[in-house]
Short mmCIF file of C-alpha atoms (C1' of nucleotides) in Angstrom, two decimals:
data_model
loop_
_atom_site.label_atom_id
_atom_site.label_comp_id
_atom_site.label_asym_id
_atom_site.label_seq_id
_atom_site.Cartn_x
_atom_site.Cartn_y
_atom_site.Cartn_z
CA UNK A 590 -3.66 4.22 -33.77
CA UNK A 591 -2.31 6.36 -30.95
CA UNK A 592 -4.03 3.79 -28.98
CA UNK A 593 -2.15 0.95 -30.18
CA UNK A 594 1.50 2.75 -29.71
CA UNK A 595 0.36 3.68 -26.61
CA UNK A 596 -0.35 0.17 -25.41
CA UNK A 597 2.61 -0.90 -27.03
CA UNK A 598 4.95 1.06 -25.02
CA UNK A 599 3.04 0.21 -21.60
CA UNK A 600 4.24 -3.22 -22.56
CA UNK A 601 7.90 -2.36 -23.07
CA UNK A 602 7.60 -0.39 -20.02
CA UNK A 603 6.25 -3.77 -18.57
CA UNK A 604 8.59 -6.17 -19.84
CA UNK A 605 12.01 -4.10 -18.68
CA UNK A 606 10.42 -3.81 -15.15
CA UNK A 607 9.60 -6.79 -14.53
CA UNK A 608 12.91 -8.19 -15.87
CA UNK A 609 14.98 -6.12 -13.80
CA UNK A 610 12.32 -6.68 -10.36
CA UNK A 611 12.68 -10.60 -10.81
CA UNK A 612 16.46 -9.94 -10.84
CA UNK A 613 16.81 -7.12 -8.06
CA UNK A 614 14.08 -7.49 -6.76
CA UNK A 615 11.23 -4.53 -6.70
CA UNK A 616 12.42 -2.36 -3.55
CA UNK A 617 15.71 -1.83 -5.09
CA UNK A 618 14.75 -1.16 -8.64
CA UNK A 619 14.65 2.06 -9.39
CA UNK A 620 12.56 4.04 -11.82
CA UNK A 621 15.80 5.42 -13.55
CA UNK A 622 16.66 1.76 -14.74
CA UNK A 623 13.57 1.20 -15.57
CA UNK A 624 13.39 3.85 -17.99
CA UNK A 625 16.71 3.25 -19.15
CA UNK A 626 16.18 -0.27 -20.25
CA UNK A 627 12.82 1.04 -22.02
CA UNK A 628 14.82 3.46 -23.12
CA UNK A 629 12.25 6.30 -22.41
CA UNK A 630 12.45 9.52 -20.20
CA UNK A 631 11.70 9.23 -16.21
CA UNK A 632 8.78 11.66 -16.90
CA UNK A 633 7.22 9.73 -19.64
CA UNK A 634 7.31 6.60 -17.19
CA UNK A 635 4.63 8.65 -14.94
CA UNK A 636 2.70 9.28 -17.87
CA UNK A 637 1.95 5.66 -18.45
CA UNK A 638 2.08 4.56 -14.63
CA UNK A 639 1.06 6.95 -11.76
CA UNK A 640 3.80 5.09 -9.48
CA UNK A 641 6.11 2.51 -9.69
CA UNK A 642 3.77 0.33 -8.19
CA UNK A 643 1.49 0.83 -10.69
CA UNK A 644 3.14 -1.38 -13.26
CA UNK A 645 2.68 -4.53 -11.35
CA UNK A 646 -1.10 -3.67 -10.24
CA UNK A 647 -1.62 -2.71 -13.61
CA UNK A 648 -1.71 -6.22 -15.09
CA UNK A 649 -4.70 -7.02 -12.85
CA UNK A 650 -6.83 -4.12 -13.70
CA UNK A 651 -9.20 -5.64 -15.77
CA UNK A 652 -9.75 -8.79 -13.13
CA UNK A 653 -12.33 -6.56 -10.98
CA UNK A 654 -14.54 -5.34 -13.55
CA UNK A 655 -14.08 -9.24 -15.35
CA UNK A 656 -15.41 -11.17 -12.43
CA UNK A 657 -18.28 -8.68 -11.99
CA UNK A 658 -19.43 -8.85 -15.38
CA UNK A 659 -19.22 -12.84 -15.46
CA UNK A 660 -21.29 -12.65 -12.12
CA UNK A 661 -24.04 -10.36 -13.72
CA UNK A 662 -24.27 -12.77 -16.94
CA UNK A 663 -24.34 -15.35 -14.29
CA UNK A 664 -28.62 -17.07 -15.35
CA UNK A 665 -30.53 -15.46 -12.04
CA UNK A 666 -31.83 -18.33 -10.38
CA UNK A 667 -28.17 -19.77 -9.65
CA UNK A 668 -27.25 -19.60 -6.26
CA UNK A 669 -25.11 -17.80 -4.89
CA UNK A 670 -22.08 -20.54 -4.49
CA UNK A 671 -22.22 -21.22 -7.94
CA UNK A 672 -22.41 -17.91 -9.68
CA UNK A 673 -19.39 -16.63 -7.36
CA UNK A 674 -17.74 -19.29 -8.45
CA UNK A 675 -18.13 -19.08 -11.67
CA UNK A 676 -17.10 -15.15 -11.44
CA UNK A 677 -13.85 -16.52 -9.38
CA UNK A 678 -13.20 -18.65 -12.22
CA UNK A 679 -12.73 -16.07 -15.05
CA UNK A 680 -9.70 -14.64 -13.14
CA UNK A 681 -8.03 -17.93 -12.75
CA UNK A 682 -8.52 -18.31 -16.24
CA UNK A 683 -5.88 -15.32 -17.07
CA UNK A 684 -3.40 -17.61 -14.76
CA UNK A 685 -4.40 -20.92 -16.70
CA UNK A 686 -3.96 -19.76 -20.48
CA UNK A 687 -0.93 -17.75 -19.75
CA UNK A 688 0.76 -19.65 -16.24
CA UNK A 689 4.35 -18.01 -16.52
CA UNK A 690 3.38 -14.47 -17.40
CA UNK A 691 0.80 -14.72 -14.58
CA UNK A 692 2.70 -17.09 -11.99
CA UNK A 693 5.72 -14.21 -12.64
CA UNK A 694 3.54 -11.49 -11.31
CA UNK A 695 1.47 -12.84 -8.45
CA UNK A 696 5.04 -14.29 -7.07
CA UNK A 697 6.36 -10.82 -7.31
CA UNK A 698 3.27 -9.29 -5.80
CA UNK A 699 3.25 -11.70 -2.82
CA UNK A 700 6.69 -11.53 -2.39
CA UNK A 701 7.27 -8.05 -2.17
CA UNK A 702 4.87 -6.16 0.82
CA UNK A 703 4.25 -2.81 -0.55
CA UNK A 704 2.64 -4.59 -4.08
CA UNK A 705 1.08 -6.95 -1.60
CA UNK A 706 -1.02 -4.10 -0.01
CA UNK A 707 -1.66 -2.39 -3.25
CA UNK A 708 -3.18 -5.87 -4.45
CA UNK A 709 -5.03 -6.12 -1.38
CA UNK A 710 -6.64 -2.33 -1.56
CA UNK A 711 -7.59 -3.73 -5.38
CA UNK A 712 -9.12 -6.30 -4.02
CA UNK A 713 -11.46 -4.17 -1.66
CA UNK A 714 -12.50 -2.48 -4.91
CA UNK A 715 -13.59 -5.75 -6.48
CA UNK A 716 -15.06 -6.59 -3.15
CA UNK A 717 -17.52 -3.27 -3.55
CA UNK A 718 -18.62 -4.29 -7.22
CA UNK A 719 -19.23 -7.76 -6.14
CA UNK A 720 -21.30 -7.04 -3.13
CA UNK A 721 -23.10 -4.85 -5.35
CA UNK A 722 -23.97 -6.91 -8.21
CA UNK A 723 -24.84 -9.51 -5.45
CA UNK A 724 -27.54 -7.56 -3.97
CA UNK A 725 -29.29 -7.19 -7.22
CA UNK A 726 -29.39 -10.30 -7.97
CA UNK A 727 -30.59 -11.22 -4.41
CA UNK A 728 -32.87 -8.73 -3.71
CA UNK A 729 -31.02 -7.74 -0.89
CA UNK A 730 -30.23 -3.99 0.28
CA UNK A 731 -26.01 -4.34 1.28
CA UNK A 732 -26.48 -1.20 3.43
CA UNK A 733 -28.76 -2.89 6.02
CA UNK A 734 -27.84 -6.33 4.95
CA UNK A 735 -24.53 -7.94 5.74
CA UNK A 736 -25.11 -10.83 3.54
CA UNK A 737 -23.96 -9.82 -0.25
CA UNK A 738 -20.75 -8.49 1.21
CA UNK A 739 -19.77 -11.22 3.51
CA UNK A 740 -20.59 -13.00 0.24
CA UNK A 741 -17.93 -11.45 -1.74
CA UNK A 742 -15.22 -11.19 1.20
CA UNK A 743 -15.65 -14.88 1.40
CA UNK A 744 -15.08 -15.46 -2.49
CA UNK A 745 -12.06 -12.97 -2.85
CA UNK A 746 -11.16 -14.80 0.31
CA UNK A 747 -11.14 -18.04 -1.54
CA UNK A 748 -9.88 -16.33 -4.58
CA UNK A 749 -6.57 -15.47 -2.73
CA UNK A 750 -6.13 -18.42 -0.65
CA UNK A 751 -5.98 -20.43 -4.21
CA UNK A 752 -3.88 -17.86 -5.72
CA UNK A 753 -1.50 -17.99 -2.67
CA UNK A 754 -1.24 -21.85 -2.82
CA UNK A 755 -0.34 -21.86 -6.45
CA UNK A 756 2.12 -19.27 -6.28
CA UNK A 757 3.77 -21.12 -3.80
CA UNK A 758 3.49 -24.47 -5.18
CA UNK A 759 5.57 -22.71 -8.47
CA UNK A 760 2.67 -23.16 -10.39
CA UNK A 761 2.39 -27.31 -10.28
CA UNK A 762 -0.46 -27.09 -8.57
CA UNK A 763 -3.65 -26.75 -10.42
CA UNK A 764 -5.62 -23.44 -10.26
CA UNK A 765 -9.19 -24.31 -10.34
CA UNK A 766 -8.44 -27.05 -8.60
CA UNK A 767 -7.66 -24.80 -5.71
CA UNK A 768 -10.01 -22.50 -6.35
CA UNK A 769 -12.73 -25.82 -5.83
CA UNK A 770 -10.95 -26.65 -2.94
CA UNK A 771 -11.49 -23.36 -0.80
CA UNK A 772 -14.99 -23.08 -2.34
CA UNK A 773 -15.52 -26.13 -1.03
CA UNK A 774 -14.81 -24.49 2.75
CA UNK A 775 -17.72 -21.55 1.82
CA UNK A 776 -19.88 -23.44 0.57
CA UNK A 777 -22.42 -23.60 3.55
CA UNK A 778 -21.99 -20.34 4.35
CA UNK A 779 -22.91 -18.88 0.48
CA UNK A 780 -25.91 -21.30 0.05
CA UNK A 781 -28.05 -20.31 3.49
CA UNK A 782 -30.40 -17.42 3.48
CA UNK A 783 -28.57 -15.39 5.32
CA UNK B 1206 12.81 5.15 32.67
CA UNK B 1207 14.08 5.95 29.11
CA UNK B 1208 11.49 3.51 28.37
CA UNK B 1209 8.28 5.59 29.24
CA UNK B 1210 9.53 9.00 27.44
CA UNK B 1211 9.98 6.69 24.35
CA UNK B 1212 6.34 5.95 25.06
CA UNK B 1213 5.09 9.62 26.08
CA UNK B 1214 7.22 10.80 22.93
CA UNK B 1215 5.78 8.62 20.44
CA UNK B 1216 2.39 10.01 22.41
CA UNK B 1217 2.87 13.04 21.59
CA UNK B 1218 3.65 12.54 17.83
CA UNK B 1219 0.83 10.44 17.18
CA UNK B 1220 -1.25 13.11 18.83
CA UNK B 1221 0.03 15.99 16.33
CA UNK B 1222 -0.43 13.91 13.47
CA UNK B 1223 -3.94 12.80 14.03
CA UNK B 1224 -5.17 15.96 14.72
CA UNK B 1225 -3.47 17.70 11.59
CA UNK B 1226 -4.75 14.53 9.34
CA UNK B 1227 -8.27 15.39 10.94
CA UNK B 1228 -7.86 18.70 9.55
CA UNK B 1229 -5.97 18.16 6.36
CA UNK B 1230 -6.12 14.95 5.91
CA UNK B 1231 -3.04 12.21 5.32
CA UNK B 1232 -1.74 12.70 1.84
CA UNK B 1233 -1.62 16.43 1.97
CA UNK B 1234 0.14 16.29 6.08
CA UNK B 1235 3.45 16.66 5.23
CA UNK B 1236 6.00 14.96 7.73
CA UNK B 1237 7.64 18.60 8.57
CA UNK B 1238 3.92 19.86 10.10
CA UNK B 1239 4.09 16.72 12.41
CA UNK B 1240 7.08 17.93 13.93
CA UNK B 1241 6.56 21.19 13.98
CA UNK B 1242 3.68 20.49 15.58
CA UNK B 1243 5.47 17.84 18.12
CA UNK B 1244 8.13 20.02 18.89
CA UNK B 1245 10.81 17.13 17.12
CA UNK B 1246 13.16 17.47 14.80
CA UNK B 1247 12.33 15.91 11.56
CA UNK B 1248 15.47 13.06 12.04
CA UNK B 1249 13.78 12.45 15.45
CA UNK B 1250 10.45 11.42 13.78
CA UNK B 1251 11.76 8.57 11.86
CA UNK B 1252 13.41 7.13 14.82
CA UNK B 1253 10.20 6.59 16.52
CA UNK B 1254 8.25 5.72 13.37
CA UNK B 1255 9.73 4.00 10.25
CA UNK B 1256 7.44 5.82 8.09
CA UNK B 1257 4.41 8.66 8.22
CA UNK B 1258 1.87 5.45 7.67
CA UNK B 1259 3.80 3.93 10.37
CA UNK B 1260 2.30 6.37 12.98
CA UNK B 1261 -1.41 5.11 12.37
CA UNK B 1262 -0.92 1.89 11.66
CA UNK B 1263 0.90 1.33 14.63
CA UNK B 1264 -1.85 2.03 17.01
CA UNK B 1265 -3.41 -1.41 15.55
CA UNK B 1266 0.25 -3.27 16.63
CA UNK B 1267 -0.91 -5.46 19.28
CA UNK B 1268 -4.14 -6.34 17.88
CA UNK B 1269 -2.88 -9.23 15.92
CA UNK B 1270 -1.02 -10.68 18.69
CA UNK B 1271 -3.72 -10.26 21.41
CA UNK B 1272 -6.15 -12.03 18.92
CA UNK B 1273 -3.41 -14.90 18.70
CA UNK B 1274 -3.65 -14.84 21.99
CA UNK B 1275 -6.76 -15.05 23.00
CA UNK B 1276 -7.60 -17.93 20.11
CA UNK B 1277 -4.94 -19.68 22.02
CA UNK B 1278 -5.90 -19.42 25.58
CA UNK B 1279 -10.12 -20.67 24.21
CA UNK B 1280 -11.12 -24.16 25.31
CA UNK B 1281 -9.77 -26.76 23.42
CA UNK B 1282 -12.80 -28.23 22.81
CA UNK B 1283 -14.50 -24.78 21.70
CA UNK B 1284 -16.02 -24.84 18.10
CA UNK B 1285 -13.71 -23.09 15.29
CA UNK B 1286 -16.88 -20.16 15.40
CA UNK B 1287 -16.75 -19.86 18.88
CA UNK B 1288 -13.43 -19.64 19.39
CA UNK B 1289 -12.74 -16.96 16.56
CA UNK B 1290 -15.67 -14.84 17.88
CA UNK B 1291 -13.90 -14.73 21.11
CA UNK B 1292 -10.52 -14.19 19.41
CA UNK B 1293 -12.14 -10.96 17.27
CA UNK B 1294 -13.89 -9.85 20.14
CA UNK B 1295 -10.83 -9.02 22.21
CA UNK B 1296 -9.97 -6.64 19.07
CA UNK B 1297 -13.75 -5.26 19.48
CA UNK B 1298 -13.35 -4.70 22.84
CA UNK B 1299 -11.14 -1.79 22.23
CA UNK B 1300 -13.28 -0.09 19.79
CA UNK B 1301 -15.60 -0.09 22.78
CA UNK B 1302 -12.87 0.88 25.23
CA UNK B 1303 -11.50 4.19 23.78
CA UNK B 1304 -14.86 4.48 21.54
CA UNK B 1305 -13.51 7.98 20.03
CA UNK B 1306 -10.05 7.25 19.45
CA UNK B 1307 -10.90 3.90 17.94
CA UNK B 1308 -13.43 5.84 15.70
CA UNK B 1309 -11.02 8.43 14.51
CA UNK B 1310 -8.37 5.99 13.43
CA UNK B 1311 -10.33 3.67 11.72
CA UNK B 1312 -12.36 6.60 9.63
CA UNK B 1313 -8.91 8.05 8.86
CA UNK B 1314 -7.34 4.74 7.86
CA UNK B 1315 -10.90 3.50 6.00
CA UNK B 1316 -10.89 6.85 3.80
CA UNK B 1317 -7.14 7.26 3.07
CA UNK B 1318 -6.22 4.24 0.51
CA UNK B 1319 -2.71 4.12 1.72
CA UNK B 1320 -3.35 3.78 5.15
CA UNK B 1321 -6.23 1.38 4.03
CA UNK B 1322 -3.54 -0.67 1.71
CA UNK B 1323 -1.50 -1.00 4.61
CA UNK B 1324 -3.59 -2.14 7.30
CA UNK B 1325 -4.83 -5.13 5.24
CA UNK B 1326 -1.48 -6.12 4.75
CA UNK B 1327 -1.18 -5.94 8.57
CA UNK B 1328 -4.37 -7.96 8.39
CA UNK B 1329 -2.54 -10.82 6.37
CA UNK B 1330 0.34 -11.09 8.97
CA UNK B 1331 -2.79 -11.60 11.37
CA UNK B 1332 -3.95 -14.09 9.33
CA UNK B 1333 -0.77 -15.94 9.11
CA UNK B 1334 -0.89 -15.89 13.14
CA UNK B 1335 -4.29 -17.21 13.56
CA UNK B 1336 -3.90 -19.84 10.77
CA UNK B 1337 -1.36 -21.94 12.98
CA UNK B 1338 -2.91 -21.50 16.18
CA UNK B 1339 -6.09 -22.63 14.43
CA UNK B 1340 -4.32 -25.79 12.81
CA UNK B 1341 -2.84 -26.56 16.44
CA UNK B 1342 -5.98 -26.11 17.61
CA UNK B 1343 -7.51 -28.68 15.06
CA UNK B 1344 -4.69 -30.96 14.33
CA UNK B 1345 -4.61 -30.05 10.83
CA UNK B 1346 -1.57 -29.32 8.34
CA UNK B 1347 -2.05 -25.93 7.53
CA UNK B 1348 0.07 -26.67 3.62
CA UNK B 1349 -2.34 -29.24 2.70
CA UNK B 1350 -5.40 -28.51 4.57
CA UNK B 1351 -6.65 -25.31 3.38
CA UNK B 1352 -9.41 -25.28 6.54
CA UNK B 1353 -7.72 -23.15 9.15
CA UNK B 1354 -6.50 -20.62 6.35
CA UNK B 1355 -9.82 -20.34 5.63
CA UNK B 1356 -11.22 -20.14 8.69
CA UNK B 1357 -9.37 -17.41 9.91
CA UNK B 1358 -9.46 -15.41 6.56
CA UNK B 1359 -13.67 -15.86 6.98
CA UNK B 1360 -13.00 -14.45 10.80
CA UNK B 1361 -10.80 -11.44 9.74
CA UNK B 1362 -13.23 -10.98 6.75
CA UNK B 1363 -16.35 -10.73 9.42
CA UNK B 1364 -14.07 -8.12 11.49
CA UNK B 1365 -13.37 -5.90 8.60
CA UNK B 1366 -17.17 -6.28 7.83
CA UNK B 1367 -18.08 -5.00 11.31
CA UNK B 1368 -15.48 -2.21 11.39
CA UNK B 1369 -16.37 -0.91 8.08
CA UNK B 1370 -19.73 -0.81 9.26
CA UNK B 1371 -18.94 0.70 12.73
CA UNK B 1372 -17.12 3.32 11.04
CA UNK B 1373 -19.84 4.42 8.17
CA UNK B 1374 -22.47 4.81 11.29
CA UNK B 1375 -19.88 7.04 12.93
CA UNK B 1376 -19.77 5.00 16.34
CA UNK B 1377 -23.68 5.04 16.39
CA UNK B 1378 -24.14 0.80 15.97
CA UNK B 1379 -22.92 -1.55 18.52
CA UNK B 1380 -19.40 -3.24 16.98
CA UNK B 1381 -20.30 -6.48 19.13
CA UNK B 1382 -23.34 -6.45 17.30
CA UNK B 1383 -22.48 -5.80 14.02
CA UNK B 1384 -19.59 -8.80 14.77
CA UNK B 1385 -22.11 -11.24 15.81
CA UNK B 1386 -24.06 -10.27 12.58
CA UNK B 1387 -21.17 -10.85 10.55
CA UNK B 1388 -20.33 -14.40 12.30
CA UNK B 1389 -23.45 -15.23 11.83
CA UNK B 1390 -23.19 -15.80 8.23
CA UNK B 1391 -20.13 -17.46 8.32
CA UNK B 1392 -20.85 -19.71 10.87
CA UNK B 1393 -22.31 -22.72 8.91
CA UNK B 1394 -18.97 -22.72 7.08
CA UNK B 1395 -16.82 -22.77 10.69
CA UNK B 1396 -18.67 -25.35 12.48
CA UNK B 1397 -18.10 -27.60 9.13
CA UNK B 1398 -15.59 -30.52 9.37
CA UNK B 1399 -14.02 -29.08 6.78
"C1'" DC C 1010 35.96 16.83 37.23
"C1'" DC C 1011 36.05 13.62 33.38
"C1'" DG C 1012 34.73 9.84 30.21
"C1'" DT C 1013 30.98 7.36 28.30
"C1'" DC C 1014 26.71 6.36 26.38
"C1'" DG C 1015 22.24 7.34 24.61
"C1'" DA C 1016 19.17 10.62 22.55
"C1'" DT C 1017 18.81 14.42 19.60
"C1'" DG C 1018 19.48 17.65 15.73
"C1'" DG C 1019 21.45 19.17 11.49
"C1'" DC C 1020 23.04 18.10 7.06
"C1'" DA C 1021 23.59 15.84 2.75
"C1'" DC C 1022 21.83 12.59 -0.31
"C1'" DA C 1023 18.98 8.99 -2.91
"C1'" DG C 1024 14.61 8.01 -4.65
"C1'" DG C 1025 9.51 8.73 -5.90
"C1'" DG C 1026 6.37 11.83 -7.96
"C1'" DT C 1027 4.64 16.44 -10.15
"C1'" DG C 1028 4.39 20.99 -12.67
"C1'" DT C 1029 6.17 23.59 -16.37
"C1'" DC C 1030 8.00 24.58 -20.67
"C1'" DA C 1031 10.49 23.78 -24.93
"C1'" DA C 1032 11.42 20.58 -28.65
"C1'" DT C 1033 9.83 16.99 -31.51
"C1'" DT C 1034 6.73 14.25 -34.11
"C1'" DG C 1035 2.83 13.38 -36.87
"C1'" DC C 1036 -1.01 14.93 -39.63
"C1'" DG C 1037 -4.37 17.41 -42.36
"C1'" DG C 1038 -5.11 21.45 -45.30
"C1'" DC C 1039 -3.41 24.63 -48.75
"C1'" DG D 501 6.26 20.90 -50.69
"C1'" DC D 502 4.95 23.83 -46.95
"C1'" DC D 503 2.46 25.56 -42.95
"C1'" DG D 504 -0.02 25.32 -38.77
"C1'" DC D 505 -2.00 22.54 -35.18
"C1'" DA D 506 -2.23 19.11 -31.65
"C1'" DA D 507 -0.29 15.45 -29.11
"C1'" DT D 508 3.75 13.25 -27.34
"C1'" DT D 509 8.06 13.51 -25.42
"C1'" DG D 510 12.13 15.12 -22.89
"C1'" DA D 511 14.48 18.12 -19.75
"C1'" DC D 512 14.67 20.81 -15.75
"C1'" DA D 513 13.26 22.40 -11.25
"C1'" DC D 514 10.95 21.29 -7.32
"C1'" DC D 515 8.62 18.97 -3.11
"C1'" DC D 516 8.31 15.07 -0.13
"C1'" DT D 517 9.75 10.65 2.08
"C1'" DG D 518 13.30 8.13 4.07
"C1'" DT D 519 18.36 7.16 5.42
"C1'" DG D 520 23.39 7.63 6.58
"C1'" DC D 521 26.59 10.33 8.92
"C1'" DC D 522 28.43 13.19 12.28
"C1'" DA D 523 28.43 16.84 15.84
"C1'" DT D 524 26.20 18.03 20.04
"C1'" DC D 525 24.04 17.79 24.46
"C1'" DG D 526 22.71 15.75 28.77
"C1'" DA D 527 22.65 12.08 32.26
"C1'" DC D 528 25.23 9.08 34.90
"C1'" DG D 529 29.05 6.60 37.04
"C1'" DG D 530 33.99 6.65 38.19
#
DNA sequence: CCGTCGATGGCACAGGGTGTCAATTGCGGC
DNA sequence: GCCGCAATTGACACCCTGTGCCATCGACGG
């Protein structure tokens, strides 16, 4: 119950910040509007996000630990191309059932440099989960072994290239068709031994 | 003239702040130590570097350009891998140059998230670079051929790798090594047509 | 000796982020 | 209905980053 309310104003928090950042832009919005067209207090705004930032980066939280779950439900003997793939493809999911909330953020992350790097240091977090999971499946030890991490760089890699296309292409391009398109490129490189 | 104390200035800065994050670390250096420590006046500081991140990330400045560079001046007939090694090497080659300074800025950037965030979206602008020189290179339209994106995101992914590596074996591995490693297992997907 | 120009320092200010404390709300027990 | 308890919120003070503005100082040429 506390929960729910609690959930429920992260998302008005959400809604007035990204309204006012696609107008003004993100640099020059300031927390105090923000909180003004929530219509909260500027220290109850740092309860619910531990920087302005936040808000944005929020909406992707759950993409990291997503992928890496699909990968571990991924059957055992799949290799390693598909499985990634696979993983890949329950994040472009989120931008396929809902394209304008999605296509809204990822133009405002790309667009604006500081969210950019936050993104990217996200990313590096999936990366770690990813290589791990990878090295259990493959029997592989990623301290000695480069392979389960170049693994994962190269699908995150092919993860943002197709996420960087469709944001540019204003969402008429098709996601997983992307997404195919750079797998397509890492292909030979996921399906060798190593 | 006015020139090389900018230089010797800047020196000195980045010298007092790397030594207090050594000891401190970033988040907790506060921009008034620096200059203390520099013998500056706080309004100096920000004239030499645009923000406290600025001071260690700008020790990586000409990296991405000097890659560019080098890509540019391989054979033209030089394989996508080949070429790329050579580009990322030129970037190794000062890690084993200046061994310790290398060393302490990557560690300090690799365990501070900030600095971290910021140097892959550095990394991105690097990207951008060797993408066109790579589609000049190949004759390819870099907005509907996704290959030389790829490419170089694979080759920046391999020099992360290796750096990440370097840095957790505190200097004690070879970085050429540890590149060629990397490379090696993107390789079959950089010789590809495409 | 004087005027100019660039570098510097000091100051005030906006904005992000945090600690602290009082007021409010909501809820279960009596 | 009333009381006490816990969680949430709001308000204030504060630190830190980053910027605009202006006074100052020093070098250099006229």
């Amino acid at each position: 119950m506390a929960q729910r309310k609690r959930q429920l104003v992260a998302a008005e928090i959400t809604e007035a910040a990204l309204q006012l950042c696609a107008v003004k832009g993100f640099d020059t919005t300031t927390v105090d509007e923000i909180v003004e067209a929530a219509g909260i207090s500027r220290r109850t705004f740092f309860r619910y996000f531990s920087s302005k930032e936040d808000v944005a980066i929020q909406l992707l939280a759950s993409l990291g630990t997503d992928m890496r779950d699909e990968l571990r439900a991924r059957p055992a003997g799949e290799p390693p191309a598909t499985a990634l793939r696979h993983a890949v493809g329950i994040a472009i999911d989120h931008c396929v059932d809902e394209p304008l909330k999605s296509l809204r953020v990822v133009q405002l992350i790309l667009r604006t440099p500081v969210l950019h790097a936050r993104m990217l240091e996200r990313q590096a977090q999936w990366r770690e989960g990813l290589t791990i999971e990878l090295a259990v499946r493959l029997g592989r030890d990623p301290a000695t072994d480069m392979f389960p991490e170049m693994a994962a760089r190269m699908a995150l890699a092919a993860f943002e290239a197709a996420m960087l296309h469709w944001s540019v292409s204003d969402g008429a391009a098709d996601p997983h068709v992307l997404t195919d398109r750079a797998f397509a490129m890492i292909g030979p490189a996921l399906d060798q031994a190593g």
